[in-house]
Short mmCIF file of C-alpha atoms and ligand atoms in Angstrom, two decimals:
data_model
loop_
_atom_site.label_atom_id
_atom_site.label_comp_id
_atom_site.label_asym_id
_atom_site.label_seq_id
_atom_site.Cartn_x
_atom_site.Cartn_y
_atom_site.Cartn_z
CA UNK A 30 130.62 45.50 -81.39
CA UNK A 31 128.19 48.52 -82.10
CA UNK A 32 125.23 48.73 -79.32
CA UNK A 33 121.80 48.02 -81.70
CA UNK A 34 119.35 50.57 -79.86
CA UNK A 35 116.61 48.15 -78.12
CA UNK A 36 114.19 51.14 -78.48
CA UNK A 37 114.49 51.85 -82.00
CA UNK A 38 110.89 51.55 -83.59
CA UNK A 39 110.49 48.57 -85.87
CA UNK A 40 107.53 48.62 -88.39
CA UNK A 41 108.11 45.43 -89.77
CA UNK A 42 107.72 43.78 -85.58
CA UNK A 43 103.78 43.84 -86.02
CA UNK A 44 104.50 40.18 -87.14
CA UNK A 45 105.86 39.97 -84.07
CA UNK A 46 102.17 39.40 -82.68
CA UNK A 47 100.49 37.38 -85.22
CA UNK A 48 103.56 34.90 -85.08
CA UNK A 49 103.48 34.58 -81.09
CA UNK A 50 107.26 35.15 -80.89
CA UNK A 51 108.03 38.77 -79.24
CA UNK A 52 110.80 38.77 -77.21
CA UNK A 53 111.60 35.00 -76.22
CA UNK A 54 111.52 34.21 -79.77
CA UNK A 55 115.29 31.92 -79.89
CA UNK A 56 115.21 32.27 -83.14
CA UNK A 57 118.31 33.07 -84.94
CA UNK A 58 117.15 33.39 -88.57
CA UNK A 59 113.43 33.72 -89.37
CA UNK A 60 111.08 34.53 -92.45
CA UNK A 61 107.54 35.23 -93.06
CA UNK A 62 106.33 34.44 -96.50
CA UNK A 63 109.40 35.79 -97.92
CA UNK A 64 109.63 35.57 -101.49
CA UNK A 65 111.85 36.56 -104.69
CA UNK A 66 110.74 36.76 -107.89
CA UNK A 67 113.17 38.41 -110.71
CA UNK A 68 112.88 40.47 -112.58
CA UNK A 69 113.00 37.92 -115.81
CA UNK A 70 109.51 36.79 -113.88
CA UNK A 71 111.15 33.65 -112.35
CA UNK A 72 109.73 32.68 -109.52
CA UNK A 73 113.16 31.51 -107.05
CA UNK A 74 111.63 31.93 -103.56
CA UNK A 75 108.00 31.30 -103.04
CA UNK A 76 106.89 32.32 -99.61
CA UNK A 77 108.92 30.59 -97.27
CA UNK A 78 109.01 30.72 -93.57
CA UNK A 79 112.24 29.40 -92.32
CA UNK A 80 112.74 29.13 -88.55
CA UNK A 81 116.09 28.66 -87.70
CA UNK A 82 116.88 27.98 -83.63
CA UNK A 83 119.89 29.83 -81.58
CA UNK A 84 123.06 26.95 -81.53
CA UNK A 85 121.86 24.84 -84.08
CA UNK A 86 123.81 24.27 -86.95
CA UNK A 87 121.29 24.09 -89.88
CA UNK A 88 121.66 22.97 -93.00
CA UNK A 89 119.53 24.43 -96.54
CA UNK A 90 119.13 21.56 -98.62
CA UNK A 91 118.18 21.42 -101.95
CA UNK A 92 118.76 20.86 -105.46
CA UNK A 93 120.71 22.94 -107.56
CA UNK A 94 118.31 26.00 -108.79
CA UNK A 95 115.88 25.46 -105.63
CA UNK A 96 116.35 28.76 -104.26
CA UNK A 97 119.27 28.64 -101.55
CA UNK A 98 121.15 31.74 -103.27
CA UNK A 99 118.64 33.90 -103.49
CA UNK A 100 117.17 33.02 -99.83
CA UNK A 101 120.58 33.71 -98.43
CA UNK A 102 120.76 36.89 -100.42
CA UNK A 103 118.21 38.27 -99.32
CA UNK A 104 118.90 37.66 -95.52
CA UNK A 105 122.04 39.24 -95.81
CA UNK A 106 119.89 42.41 -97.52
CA UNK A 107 121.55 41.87 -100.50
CA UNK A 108 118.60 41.55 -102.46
CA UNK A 109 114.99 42.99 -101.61
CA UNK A 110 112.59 40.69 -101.22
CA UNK A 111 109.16 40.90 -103.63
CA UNK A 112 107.00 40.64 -100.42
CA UNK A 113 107.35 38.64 -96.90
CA UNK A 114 109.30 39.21 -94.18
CA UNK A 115 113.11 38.52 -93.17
CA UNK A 116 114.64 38.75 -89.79
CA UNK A 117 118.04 38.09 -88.72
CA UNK A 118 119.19 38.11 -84.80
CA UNK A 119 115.95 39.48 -83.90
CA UNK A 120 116.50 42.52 -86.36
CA UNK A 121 114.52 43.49 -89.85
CA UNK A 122 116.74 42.79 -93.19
CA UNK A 123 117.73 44.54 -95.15
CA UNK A 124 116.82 47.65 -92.49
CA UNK A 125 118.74 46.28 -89.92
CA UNK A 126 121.85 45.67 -92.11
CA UNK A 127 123.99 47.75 -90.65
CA UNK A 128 123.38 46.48 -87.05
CA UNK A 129 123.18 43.25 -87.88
CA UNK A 130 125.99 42.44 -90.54
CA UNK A 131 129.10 42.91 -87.84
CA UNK A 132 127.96 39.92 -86.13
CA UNK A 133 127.29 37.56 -88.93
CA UNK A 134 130.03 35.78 -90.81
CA UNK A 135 129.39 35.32 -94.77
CA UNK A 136 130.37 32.84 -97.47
CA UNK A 137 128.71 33.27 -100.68
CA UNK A 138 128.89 31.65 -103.99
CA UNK A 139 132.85 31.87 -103.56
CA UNK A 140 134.43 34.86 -101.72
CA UNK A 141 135.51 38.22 -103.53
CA UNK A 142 139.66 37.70 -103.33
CA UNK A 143 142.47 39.48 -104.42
CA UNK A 144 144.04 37.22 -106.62
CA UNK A 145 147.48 39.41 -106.36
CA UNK A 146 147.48 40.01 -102.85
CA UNK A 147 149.00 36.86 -100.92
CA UNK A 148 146.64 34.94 -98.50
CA UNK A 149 147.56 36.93 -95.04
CA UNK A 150 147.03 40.07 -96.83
CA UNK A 151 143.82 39.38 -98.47
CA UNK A 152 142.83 39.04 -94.84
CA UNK A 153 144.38 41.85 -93.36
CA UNK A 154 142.67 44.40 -95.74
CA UNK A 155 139.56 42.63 -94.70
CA UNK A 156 139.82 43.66 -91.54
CA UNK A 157 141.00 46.77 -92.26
CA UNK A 158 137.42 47.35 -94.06
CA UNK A 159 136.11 46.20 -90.59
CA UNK A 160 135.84 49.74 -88.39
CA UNK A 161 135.55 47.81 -85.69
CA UNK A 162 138.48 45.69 -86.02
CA UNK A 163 141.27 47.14 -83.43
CA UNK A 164 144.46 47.41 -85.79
CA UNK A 165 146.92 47.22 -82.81
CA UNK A 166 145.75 43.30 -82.48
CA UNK A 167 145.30 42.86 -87.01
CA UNK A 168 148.34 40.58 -87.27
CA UNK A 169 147.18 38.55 -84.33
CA UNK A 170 143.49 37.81 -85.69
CA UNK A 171 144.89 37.92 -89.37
CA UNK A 172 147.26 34.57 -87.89
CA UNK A 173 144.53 33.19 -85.85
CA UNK A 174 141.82 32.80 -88.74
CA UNK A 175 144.94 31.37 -91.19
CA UNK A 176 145.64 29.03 -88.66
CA UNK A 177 142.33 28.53 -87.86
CA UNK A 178 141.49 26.82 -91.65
CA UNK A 179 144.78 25.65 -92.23
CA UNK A 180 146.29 28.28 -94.25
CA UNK A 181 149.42 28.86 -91.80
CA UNK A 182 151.80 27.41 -94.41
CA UNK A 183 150.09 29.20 -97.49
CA UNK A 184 149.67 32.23 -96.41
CA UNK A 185 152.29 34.19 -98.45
CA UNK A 186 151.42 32.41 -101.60
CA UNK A 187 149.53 34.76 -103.78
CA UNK A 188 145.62 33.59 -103.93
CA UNK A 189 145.51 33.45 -107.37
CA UNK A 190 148.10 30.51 -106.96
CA UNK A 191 145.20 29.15 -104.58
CA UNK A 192 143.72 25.71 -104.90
CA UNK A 193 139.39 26.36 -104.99
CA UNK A 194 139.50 24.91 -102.03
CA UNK A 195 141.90 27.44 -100.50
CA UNK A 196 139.98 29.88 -101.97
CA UNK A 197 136.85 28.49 -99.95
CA UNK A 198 138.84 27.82 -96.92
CA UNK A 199 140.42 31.74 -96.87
CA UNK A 200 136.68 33.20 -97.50
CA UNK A 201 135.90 31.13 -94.40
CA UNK A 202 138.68 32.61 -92.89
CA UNK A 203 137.50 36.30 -93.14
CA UNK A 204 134.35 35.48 -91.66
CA UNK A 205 136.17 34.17 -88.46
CA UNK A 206 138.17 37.31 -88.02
CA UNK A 207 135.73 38.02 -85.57
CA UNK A 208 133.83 36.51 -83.11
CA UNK A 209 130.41 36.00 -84.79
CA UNK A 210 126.64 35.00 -83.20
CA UNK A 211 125.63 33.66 -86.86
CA UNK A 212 128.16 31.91 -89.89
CA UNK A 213 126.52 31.79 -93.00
CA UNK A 214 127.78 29.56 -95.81
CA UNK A 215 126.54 28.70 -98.42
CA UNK A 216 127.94 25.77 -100.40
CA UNK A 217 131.01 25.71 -98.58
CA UNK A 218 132.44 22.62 -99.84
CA UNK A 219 131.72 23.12 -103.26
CA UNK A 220 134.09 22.13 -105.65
CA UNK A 221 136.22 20.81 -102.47
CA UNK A 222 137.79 17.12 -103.07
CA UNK A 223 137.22 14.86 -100.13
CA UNK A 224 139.85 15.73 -98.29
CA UNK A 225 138.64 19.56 -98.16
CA UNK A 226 135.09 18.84 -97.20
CA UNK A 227 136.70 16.73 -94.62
CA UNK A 228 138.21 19.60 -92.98
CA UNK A 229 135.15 22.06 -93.89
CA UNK A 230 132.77 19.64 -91.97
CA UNK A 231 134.97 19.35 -88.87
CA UNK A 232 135.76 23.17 -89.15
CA UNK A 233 131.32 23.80 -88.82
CA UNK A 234 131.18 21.43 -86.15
CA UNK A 235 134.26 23.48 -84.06
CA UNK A 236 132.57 26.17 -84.56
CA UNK A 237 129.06 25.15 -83.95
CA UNK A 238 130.30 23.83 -80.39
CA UNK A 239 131.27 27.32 -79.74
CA UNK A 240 127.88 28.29 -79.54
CA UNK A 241 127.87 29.67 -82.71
CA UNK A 242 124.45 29.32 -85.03
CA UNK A 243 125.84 27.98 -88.45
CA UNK A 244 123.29 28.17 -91.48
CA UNK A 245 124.63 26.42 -94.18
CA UNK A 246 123.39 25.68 -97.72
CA UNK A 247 124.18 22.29 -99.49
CA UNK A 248 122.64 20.31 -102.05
CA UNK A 249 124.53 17.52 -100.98
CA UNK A 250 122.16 15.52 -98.41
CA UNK A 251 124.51 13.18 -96.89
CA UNK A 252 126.98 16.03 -95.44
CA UNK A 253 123.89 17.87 -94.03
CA UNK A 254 123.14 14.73 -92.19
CA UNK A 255 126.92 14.50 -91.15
CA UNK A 256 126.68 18.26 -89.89
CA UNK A 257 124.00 19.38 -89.33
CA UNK A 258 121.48 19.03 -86.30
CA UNK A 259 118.81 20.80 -88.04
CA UNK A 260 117.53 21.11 -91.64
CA UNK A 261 115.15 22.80 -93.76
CA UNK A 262 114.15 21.26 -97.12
CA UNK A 263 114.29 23.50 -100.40
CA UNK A 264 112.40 22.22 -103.77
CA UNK A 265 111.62 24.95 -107.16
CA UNK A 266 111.39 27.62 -104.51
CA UNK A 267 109.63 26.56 -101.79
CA UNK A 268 110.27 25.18 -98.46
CA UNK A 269 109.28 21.42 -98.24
CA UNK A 270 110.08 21.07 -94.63
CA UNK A 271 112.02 21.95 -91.59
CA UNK A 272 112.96 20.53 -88.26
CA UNK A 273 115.44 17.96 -86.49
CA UNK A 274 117.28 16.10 -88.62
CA UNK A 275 116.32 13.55 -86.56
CA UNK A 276 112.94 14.34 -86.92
CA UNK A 277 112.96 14.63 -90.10
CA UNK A 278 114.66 11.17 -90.91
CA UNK A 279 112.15 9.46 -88.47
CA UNK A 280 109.32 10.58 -90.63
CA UNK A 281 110.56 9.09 -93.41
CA UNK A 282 109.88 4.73 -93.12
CA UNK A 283 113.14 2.95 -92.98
CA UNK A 284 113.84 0.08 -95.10
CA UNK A 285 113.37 -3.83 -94.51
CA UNK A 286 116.67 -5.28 -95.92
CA UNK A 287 117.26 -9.19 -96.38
CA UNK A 288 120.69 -10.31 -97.39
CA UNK A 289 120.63 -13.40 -99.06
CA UNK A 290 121.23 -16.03 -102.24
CA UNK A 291 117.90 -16.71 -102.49
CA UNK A 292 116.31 -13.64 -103.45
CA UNK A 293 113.65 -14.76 -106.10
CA UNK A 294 112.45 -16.92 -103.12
CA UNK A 295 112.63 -14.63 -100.24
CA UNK A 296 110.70 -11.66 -102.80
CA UNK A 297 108.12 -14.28 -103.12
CA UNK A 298 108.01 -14.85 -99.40
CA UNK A 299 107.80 -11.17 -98.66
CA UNK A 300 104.77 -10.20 -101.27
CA UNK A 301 103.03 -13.36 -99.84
CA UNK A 302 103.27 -11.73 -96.31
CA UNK A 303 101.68 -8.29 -97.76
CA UNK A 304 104.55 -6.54 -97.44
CA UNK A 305 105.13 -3.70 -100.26
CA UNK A 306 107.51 -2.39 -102.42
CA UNK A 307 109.86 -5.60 -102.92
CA UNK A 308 112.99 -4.96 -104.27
CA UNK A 309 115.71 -6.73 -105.24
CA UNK A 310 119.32 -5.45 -105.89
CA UNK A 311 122.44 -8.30 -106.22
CA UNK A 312 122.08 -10.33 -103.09
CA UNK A 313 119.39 -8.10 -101.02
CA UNK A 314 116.31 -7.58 -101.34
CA UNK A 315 114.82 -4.77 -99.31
CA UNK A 316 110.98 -3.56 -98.89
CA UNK A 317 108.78 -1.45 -96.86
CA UNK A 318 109.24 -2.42 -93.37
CA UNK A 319 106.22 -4.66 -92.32
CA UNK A 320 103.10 -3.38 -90.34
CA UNK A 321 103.33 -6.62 -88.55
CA UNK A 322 106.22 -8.49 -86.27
CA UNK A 323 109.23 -8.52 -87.73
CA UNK A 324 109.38 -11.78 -86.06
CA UNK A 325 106.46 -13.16 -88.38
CA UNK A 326 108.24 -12.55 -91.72
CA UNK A 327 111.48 -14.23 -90.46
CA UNK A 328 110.03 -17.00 -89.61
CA UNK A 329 107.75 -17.40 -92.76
CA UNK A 330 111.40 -17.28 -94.20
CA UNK A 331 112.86 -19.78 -92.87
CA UNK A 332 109.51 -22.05 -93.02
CA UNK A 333 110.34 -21.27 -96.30
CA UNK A 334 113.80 -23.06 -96.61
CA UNK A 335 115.48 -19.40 -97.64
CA UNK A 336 118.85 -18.86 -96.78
CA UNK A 337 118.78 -15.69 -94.34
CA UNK A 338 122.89 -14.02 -94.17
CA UNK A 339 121.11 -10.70 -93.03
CA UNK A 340 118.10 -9.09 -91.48
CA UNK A 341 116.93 -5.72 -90.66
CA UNK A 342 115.02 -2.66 -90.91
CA UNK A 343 117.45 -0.01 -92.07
CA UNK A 344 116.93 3.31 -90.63
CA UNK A 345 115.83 5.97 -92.82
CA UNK A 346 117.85 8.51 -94.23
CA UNK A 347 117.26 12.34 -94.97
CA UNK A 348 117.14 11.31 -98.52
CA UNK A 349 114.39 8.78 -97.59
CA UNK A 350 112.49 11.74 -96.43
CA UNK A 351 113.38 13.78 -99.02
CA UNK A 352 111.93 11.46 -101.76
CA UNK A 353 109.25 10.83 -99.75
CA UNK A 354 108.39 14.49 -99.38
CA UNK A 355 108.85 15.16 -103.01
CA UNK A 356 108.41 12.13 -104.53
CA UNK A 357 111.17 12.68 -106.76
CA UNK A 358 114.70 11.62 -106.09
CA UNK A 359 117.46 14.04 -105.03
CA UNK A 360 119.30 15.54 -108.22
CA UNK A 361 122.29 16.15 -107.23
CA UNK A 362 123.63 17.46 -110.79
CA UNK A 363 120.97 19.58 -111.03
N1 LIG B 15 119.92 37.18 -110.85
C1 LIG B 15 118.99 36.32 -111.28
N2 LIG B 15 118.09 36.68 -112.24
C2 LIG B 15 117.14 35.81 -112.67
N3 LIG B 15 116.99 34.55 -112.21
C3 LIG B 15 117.86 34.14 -111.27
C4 LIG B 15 118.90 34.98 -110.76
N4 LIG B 15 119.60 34.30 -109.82
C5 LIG B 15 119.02 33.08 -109.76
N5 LIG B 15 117.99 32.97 -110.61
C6 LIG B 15 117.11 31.80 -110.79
O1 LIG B 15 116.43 31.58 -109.57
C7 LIG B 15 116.34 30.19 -109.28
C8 LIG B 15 116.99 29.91 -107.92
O2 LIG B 15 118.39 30.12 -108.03
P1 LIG B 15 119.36 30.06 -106.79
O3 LIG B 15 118.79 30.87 -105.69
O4 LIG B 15 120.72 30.43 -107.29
O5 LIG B 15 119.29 28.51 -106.41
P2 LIG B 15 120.35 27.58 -105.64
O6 LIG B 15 121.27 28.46 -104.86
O7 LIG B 15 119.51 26.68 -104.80
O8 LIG B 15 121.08 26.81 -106.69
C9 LIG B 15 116.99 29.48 -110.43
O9 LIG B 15 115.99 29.09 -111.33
C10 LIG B 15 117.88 30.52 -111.04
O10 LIG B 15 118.07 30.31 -112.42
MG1 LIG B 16 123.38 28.51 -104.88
#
């Protein structure tokens, strides 16, 4: 890996001072009011500042059309941003490009293949491109990353014969030809069937307990809470919020949830008790979890002759937080 020069001037760093982070800043990926606006006039990224921590694997959520692309564009240098600030390992983008890229791993919208070039070769004039790549060791690595994704038995069909998900899964492969401090996917599992995402997911967390920083885009909110430890929360541009995903779920209320056959009864129980938000779906009925004791409402229950099969406050879910955040629910379709 090329030496980046620690001295080289940098006149994007005075941020450095007004954001507090020079030098211990563990930071992997971070932004300062960076935005994109097309040249159409659409607005797709609207001043975001995205913090992403060193080991974590962190997951982009949003809808379809919220902005992902165009963020991860533009942190690749790809794309100039219409104003803010990007920085990536510590470095400017898109100045620092050509420091930078060699250790980041990239998967967007679909890799570029040869569709008449067979899997292992597809690879191996990838990292061929790669002037760092030693060519003595080529087959080696080339093996390693097929292996890697589970391409070892396709990897002399011809990728245009490739399944999408092959397709994704060799892309992912030619970002793990080489070691790498930062993977960046976005939408890996796109277009994947179960079985696929499956293997994507457990794939991100191998990697991720490598040490490596994964930053991954999804609009699909249950696999970032599968994956991911962090997240940061895209809606028409802009960045909703970021954090733990723990953190994030926990700010979101959880859910009261009553399983029963008496739910006209128990619905009647709960509004009586001031409880808000009643529900009822088949045989549960579920409502904003009580300020009071939980203790209270089961009781006024079962003064209340209702049959009680289940009772609990359901933990809330990304998506709680998301709706929550947005007050919208999370379209998936887009
Ligand atoms: N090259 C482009 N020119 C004009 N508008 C674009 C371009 N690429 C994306 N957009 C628009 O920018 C918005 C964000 O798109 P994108 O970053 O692709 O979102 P996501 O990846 O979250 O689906 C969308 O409204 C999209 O139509
Ligand atoms: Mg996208």
């Amino acid at each position: 890996m090329d030496q980046p020069s620690a001295t080289e001037p940098d006149p994007e760093g005075s941020d450095d001072g007004a954001g507090g982070d020079a030098g211990g800043d563990r930071s992997v990926i971070r932004t300062r009011g960076l935005t994109k606006r097309y040249r159409g006039g659409q607005l797709a990224v609207d001043g975001l500042d995205l913090t992403v921590p060193a080991g974590s694997v962190f997951g982009f959520l949003g809808p379809n059309g919220s902005g992902k692309t165009t963020t991860i564009r533009m942190l690749m240098g790809l794309i100039e941003p219409t104003s803010g600030t990007a920085r990536v390992l510590g470095r400017p983008m898109p100045r620092a490009s050509r420091d930078v890229l060699p250790q980041v791993g990239a998967l967007i919208e679909g890799p570029a293949l040869y569709g008449f070039l067979s899997g292992r070769d597809n690879l191996v004039r990838y990292d061929a491109a790669d002037p760092t790549a030693d060519p003595r060791t080529r087959t080696t690595r080339v093996a390693a990353a097929l292996d890697r994704v589970g391409l070892a038995a396709a990897a002399g069909k011809k990728a245009k014969a490739y399944s999408l998900g092959m397709k994704q899964r060799l892309g992912l492969a030619a970002a793990l030809l080489q070691p790498r401090s930062l993977l960046v996917l976005d939408e890996p599992t796109n277009g994947l069937d179960p079985q696929g995402m499956r293997e994507i997911r457990s794939l991100v967390r191998e990697l991720a307990s490598d040490g490596t920083t994964v930053f991954l885009s999804s609009h699909l909110l249950d696999e970032i809470e599968q994956v991911c430890t962090h997240a940061g929360v895209m809606a028409r541009g802009r960045l909703i919020t970021q954090g733990s995903v723990a953190d994030l779920a926990a700010g979101a209320r959880g859910r009261l949830v009553v399983t029963t056959p008496d739910t006209a009864e128990t619905a009647r129980v709960l509004k009586e008790q001031g409880v808000g938000d009643v529900v009822i779906a088949e045989d549960r009925v579920t409502s904003d979890p009580p300020d009071g004791e939980l203790s209270d409402i089961n009781a006024a229950l079962v003064t209340a002759g209702v049959r009680v099969r289940g009772f609990a406050v359901e933990r809330a879910s990304l998506e709680d937080a998301f709706v929550a955040l947005t007050g919208e629910g999370f379209d998936v379709a887009g």
